Coordinates of C-alpha atoms in Angstrom, one line a residue:
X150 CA -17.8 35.4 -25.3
X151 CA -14.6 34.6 -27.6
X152 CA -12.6 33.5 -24.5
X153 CA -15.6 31.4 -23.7
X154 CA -15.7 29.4 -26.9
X155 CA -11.9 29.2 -26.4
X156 CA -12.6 28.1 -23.1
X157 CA -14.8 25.2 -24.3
X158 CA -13.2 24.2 -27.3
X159 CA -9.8 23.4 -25.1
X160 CA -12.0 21.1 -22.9
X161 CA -13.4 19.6 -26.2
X162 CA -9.8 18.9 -27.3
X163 CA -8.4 17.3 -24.1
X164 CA -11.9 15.3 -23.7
X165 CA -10.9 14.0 -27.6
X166 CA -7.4 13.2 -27.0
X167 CA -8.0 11.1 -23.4
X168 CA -10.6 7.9 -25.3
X169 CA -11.3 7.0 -21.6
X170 CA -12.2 10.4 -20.4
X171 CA -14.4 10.5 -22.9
X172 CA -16.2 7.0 -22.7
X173 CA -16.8 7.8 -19.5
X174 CA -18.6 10.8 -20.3
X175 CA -20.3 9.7 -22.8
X176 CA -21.6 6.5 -20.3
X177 CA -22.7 9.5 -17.7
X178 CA -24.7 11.3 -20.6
X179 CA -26.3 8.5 -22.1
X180 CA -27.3 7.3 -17.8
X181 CA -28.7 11.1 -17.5
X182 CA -30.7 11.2 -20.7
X183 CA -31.9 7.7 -20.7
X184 CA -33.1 8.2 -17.1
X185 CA -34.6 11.7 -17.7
X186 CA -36.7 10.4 -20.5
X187 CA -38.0 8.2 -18.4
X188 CA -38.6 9.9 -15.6
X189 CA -40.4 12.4 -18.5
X190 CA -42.6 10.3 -19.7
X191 CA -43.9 9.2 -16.4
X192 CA -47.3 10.7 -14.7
X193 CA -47.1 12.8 -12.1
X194 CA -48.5 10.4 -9.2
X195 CA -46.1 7.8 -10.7
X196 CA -43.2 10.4 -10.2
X197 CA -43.6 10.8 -6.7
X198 CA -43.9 7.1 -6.2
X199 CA -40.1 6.6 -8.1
X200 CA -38.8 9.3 -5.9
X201 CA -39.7 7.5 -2.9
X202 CA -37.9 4.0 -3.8
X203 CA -35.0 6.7 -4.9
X204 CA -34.9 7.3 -1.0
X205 CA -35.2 4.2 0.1
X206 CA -32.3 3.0 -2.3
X207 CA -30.4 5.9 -0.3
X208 CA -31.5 4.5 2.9
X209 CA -29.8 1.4 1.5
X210 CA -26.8 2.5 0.4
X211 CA -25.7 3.8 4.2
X212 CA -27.1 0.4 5.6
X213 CA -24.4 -0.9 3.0
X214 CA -21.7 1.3 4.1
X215 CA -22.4 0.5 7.7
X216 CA -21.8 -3.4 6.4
X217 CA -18.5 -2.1 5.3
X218 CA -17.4 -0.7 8.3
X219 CA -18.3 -4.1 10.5
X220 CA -16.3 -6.3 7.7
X221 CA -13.3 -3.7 8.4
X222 CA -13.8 -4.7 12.4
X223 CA -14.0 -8.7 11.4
X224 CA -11.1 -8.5 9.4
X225 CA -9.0 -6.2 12.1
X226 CA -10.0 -8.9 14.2
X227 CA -8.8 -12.2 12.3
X228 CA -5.6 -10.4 11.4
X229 CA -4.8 -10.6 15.3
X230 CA -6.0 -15.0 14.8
X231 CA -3.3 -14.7 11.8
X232 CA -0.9 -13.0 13.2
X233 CA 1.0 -15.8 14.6
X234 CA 1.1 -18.1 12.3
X235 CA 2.8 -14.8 10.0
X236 CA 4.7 -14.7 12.6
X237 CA 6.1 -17.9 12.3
X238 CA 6.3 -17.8 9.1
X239 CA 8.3 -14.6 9.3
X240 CA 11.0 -17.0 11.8
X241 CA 11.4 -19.7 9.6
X242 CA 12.3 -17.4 6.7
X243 CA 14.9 -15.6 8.7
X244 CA 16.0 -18.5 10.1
X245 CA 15.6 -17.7 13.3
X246 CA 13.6 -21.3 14.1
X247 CA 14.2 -24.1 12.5
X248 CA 10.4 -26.6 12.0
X249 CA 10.5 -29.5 13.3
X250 CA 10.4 -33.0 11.0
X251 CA 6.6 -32.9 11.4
X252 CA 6.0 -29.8 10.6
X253 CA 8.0 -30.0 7.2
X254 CA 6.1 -33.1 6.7
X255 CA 4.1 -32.4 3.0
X256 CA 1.3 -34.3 1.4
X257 CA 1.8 -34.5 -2.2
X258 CA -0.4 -34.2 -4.4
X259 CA 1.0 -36.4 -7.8
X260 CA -0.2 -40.2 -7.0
X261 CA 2.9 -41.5 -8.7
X262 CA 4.8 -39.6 -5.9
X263 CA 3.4 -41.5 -3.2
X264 CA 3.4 -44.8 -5.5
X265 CA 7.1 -44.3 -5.5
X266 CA 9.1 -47.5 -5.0
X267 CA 10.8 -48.5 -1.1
X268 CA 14.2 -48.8 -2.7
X269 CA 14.2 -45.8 -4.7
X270 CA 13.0 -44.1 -1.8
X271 CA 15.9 -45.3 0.3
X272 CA 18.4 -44.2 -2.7
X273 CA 17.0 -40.8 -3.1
X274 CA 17.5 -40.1 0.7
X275 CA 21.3 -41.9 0.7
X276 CA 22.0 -39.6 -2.5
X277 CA 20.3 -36.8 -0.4
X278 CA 22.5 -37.3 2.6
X279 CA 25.6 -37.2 0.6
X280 CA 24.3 -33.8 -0.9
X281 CA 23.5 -32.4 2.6
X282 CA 26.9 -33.2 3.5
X283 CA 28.7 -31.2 0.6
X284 CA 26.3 -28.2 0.2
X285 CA 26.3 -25.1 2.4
X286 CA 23.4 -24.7 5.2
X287 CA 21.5 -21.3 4.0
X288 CA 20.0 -19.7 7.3
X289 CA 16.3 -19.9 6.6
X290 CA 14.8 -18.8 3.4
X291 CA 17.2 -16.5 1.3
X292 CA 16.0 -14.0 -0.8
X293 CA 12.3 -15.4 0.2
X294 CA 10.2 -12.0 -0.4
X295 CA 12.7 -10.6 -3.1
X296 CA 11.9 -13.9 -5.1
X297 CA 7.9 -12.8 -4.9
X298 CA 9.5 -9.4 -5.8
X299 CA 10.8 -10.3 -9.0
X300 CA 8.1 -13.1 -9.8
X301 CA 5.1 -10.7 -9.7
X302 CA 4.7 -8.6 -13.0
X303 CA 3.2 -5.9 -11.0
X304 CA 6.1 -5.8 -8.1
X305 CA 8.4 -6.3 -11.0
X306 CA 7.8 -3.4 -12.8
X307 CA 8.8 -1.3 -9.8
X308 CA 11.8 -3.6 -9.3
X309 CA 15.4 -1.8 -10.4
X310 CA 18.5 -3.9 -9.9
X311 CA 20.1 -1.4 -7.7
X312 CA 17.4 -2.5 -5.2
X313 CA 17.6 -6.1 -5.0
X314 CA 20.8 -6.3 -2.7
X315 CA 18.7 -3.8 -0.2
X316 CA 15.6 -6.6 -1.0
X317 CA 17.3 -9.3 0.2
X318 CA 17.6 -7.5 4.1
X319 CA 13.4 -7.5 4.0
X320 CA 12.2 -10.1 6.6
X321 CA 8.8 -9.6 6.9
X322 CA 5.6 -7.4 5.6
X323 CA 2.8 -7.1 7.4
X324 CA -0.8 -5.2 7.3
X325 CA -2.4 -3.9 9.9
X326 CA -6.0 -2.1 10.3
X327 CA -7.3 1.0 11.7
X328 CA -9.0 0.6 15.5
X329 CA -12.8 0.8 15.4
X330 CA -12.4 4.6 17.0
X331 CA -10.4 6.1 13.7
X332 CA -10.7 6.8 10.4
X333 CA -11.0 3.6 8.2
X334 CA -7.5 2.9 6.9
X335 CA -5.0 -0.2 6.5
X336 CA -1.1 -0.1 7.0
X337 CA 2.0 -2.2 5.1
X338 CA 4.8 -2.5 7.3
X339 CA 8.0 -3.4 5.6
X340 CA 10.2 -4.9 8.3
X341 CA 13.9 -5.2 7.9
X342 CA 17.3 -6.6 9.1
X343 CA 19.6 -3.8 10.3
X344 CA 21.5 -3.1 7.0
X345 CA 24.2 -0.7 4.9
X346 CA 21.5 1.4 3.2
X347 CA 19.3 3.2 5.9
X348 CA 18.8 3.1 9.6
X349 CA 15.3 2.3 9.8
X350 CA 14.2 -1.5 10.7
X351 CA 10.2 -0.8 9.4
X352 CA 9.1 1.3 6.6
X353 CA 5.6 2.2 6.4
X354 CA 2.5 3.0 3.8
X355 CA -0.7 4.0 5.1
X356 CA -3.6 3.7 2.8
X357 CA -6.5 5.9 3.7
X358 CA -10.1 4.5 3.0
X359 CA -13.6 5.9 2.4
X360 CA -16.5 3.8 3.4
X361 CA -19.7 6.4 3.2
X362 CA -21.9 6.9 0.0
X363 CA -21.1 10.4 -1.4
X364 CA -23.5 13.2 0.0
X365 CA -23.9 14.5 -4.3
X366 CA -23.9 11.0 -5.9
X367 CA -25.0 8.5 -3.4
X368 CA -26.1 5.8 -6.1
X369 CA -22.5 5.6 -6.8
X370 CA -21.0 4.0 -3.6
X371 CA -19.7 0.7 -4.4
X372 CA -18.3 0.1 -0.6
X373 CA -14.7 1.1 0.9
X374 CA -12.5 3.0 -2.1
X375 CA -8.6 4.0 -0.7
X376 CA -8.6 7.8 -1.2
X377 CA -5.0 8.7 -0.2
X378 CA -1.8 7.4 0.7
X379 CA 1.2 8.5 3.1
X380 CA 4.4 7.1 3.2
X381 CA 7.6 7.4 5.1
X382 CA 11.0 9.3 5.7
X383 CA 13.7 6.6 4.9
X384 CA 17.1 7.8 6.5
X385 CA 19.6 6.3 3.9
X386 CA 23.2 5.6 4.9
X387 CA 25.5 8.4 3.1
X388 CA 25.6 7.6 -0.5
X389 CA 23.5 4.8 -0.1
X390 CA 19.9 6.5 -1.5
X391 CA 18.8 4.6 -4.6
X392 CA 16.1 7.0 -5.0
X393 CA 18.1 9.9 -6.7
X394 CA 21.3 9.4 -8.8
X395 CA 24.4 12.1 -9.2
X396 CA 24.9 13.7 -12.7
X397 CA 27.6 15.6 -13.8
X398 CA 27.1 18.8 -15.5
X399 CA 29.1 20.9 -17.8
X400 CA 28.2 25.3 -17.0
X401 CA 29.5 27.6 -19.4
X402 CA 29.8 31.4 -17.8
X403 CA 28.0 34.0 -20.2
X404 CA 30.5 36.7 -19.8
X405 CA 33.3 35.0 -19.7
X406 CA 33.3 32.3 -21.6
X407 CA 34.5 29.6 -19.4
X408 CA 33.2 26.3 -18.2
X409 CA 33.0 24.7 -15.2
X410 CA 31.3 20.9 -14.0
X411 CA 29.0 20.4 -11.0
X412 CA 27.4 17.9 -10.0
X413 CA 23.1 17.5 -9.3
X414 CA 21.4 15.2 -7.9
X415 CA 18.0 13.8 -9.8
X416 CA 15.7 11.4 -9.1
X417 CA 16.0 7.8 -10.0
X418 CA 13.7 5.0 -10.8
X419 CA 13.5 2.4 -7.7
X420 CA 10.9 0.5 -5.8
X421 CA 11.7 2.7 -2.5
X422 CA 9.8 5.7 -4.2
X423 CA 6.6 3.6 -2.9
X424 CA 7.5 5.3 0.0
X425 CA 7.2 8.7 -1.0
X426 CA 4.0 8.8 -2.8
X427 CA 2.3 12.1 -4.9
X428 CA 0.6 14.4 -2.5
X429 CA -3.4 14.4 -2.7
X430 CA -4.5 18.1 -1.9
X431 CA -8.3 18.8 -2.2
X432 CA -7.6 22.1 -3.6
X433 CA -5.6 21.0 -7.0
X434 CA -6.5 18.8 -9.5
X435 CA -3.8 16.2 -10.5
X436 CA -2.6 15.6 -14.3
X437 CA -3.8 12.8 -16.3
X438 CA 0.2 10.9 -15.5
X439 CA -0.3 11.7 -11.9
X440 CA -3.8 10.3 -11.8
X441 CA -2.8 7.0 -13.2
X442 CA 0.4 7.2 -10.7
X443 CA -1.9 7.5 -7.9
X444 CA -4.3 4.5 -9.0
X445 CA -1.7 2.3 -10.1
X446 CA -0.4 3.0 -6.5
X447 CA -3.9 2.4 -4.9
X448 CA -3.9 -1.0 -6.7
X449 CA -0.2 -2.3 -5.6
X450 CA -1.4 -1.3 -1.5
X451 CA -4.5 -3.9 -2.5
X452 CA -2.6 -6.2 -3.8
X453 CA -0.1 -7.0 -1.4
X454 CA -3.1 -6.3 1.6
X455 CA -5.4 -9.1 -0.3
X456 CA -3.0 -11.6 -2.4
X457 CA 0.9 -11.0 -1.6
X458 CA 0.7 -10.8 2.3
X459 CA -1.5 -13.7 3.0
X460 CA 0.1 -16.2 0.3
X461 CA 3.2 -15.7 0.5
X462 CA 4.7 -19.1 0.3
X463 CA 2.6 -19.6 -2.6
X464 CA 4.0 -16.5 -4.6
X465 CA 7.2 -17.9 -3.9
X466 CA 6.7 -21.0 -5.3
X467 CA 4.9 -19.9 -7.7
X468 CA 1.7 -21.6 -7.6
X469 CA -0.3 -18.5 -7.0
X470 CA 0.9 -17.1 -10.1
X471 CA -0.5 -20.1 -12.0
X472 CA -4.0 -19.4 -10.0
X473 CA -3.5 -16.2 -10.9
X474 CA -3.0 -16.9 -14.9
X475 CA -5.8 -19.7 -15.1
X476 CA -8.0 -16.9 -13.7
X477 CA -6.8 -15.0 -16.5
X478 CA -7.2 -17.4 -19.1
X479 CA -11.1 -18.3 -17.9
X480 CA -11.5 -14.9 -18.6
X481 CA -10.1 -14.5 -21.9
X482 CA -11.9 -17.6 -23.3
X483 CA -15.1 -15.9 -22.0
X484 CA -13.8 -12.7 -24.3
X485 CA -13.5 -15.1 -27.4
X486 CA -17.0 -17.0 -26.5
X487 CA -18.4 -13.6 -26.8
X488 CA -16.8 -12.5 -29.7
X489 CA -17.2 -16.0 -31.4
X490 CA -21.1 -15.1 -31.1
X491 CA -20.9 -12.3 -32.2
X492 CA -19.1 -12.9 -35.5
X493 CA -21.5 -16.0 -36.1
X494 CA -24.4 -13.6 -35.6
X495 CA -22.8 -11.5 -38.2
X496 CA -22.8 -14.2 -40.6
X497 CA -26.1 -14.8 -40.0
X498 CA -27.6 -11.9 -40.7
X499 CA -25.3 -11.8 -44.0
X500 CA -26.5 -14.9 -44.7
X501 CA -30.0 -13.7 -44.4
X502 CA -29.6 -10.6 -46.9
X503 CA -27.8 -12.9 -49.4
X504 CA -31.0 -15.2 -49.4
X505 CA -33.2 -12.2 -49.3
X506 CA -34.9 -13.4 -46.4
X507 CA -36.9 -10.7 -44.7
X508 CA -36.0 -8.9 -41.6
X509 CA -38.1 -8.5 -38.7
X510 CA -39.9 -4.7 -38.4
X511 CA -37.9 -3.9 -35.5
X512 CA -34.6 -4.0 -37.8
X513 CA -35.7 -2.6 -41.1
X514 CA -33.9 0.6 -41.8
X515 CA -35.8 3.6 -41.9

């Protein structure tokens, strides 16, 4: 009984000390009881009726999942109407074709632009001559996806300085999607240029999805979740692994006193550990650090599926990253609306005890 209460108490402590962990418990409890006394206070007859939309909401959900699986086959099938304009794309950053005139042709956008003035026009592309005659000819786009690299906060974070020289080798990254016969999954190939630091010209992640409501909790299937992850071997040059460093290590003998240094080889932070991601195994539970390893992980393989991947010229110019920050701001000045109201409501209702006004019956304390 004792080791029981210990037991318990332990969970109660962990539950306390992870806020999240325990709002979401705390949401689960309040949907069980608020739905039990409902159900509770129900007649019998009215029961059964509920439990029959219950299984038609069921029914639903694997009508909804099997909507998931056909928007999988659409989009396995417009990435093959994309991939050649990626393809392209991936040439001109390489440099391996050069557009023609007409294709680098660009509408802009600023009026005043277009207003611009013959003669100025004819200076600016005298003055630009003279500049294309001084300055070296890059070969396509240098350092194209290591600039999105370093301009994304959440590619950032991942980014050490030791890996930007191997950065600028990446030519391409591309996603592809599991055939209509396998398990639902999507892969990010990471192409490359042959280079000092490892053999390999693609590195790979494959993210493995779930698209079916689960058999215990089927009101909580929200479509396809990525459940798991698998990376890749990387066969680094000698001394060329940026994924573990080399620490020297004094070792003093017990017996006799003396010392000796060796050397050990530890891990290191770098955005190549991407490619060796935690294990999932069904029959252990991960810790709370690994957890928010995994999902931060899961988030990254959506992000560069959805945003990076498809918009790339506009990460690198940076006009996504505005998009991206007006979204944010639209958001936060919803937040503040609400919290506006809220704090006007409050001086309402202080308003309204100061004056003495009555409150309604509903909001008389007991």
């Amino acid at each position: 009984m004792d080791a029981d209460n210990e037991a318990k108490g332990k969970v109660s402590d962990q539950a306390m000390q992870n806020p999240q962990a325990l709002a979401a418990l705390q949401d689960k409890v309040d949907s069980v009881s608020h739905s039990a006394s409902i159900m509770d206070s129900l007649p019998k007859s009215v029961k059964r009726r509920v439990n029959a939309l219950k299984n038609l909401q069921v029914n639903s959900t694997h009508i909804e999942a099997k909507f998931y699986k056909e928007v999988h086959e659409l989009e396995r099938k417009y990435s093959a109407l994309y991939q050649p304009l990626f393809d392209k794309r991936r040439n001109i950053v390489s440099g391996e074709v050069e557009p023609t005139d007409e294709e680098c042709e660009w509408q802009s956008d600023h009026e005043e632009e277009a207003a611009l003035a013959e003669d100025l026009k004819k200076k600016a592309a005298i003055e630009e001559k003279t500049e294309d005659a001084n300055e070296e000819k890059p070969k396509g786009i240098p350092e194209f996806w290591l600039t999105i690299f370093r301009s994304v906060d959440m590619l950032s974070d991942m980014l050490q300085e030791h890996d930007e020289p191997i950065l600028k080798h990446l030519q391409d990254i591309k996603v592809t999607f599991s055939g209509p016969d396998q398990p639902m999954s999507f892969t990010l190939e990471f192409h490359f240029e042959p280079n000092e630091y490892f053999t390999n010209t693609v590195l790979t992640k494959v993210y493995k999805m779930k698209s079916e409501p689960d058999a215990e909790d089927p009101f909580s299937f929200e479509g396809p979740e990525i459940i798991d992850c698998e990376g890749c071997e990387i066969d680094w040059h000698k001394g060329k692994d940026v994924t573990v460093k080399t620490i020297k290590k004094k070792q003093k003998h017990k017996g006799r006193g003396t010392a000796r240094v060796i050397t050990k080889q530890v891990p290191n932070d770098s955005f190549f550990n991407f490619f060796n991601p935690i294990k999932v195994s069904p029959d252990k539970e991960l810790d709370e650090d690994s957890e928010f390893t995994l999902a931060t992980d899961f988030e990254i393989g959506h992000f560069f599926r959805e945003r990076i991947v498809p918009r790339a010229v506009l990460y690198f110019t940076g006009e996504a990253l505005e998009d991206d920050e007006s979204f944010e701001e639209e958001e936060l000045d919803e937040g503040e609306e609400e919290e506006q109201d809220e704090e006007d409501e409050d001086d309402e209702e202080e308003g309204d005890s100061k004056t003495g006004d009555p409150q309604p019956a509903e909001c008389k304390q007991q």
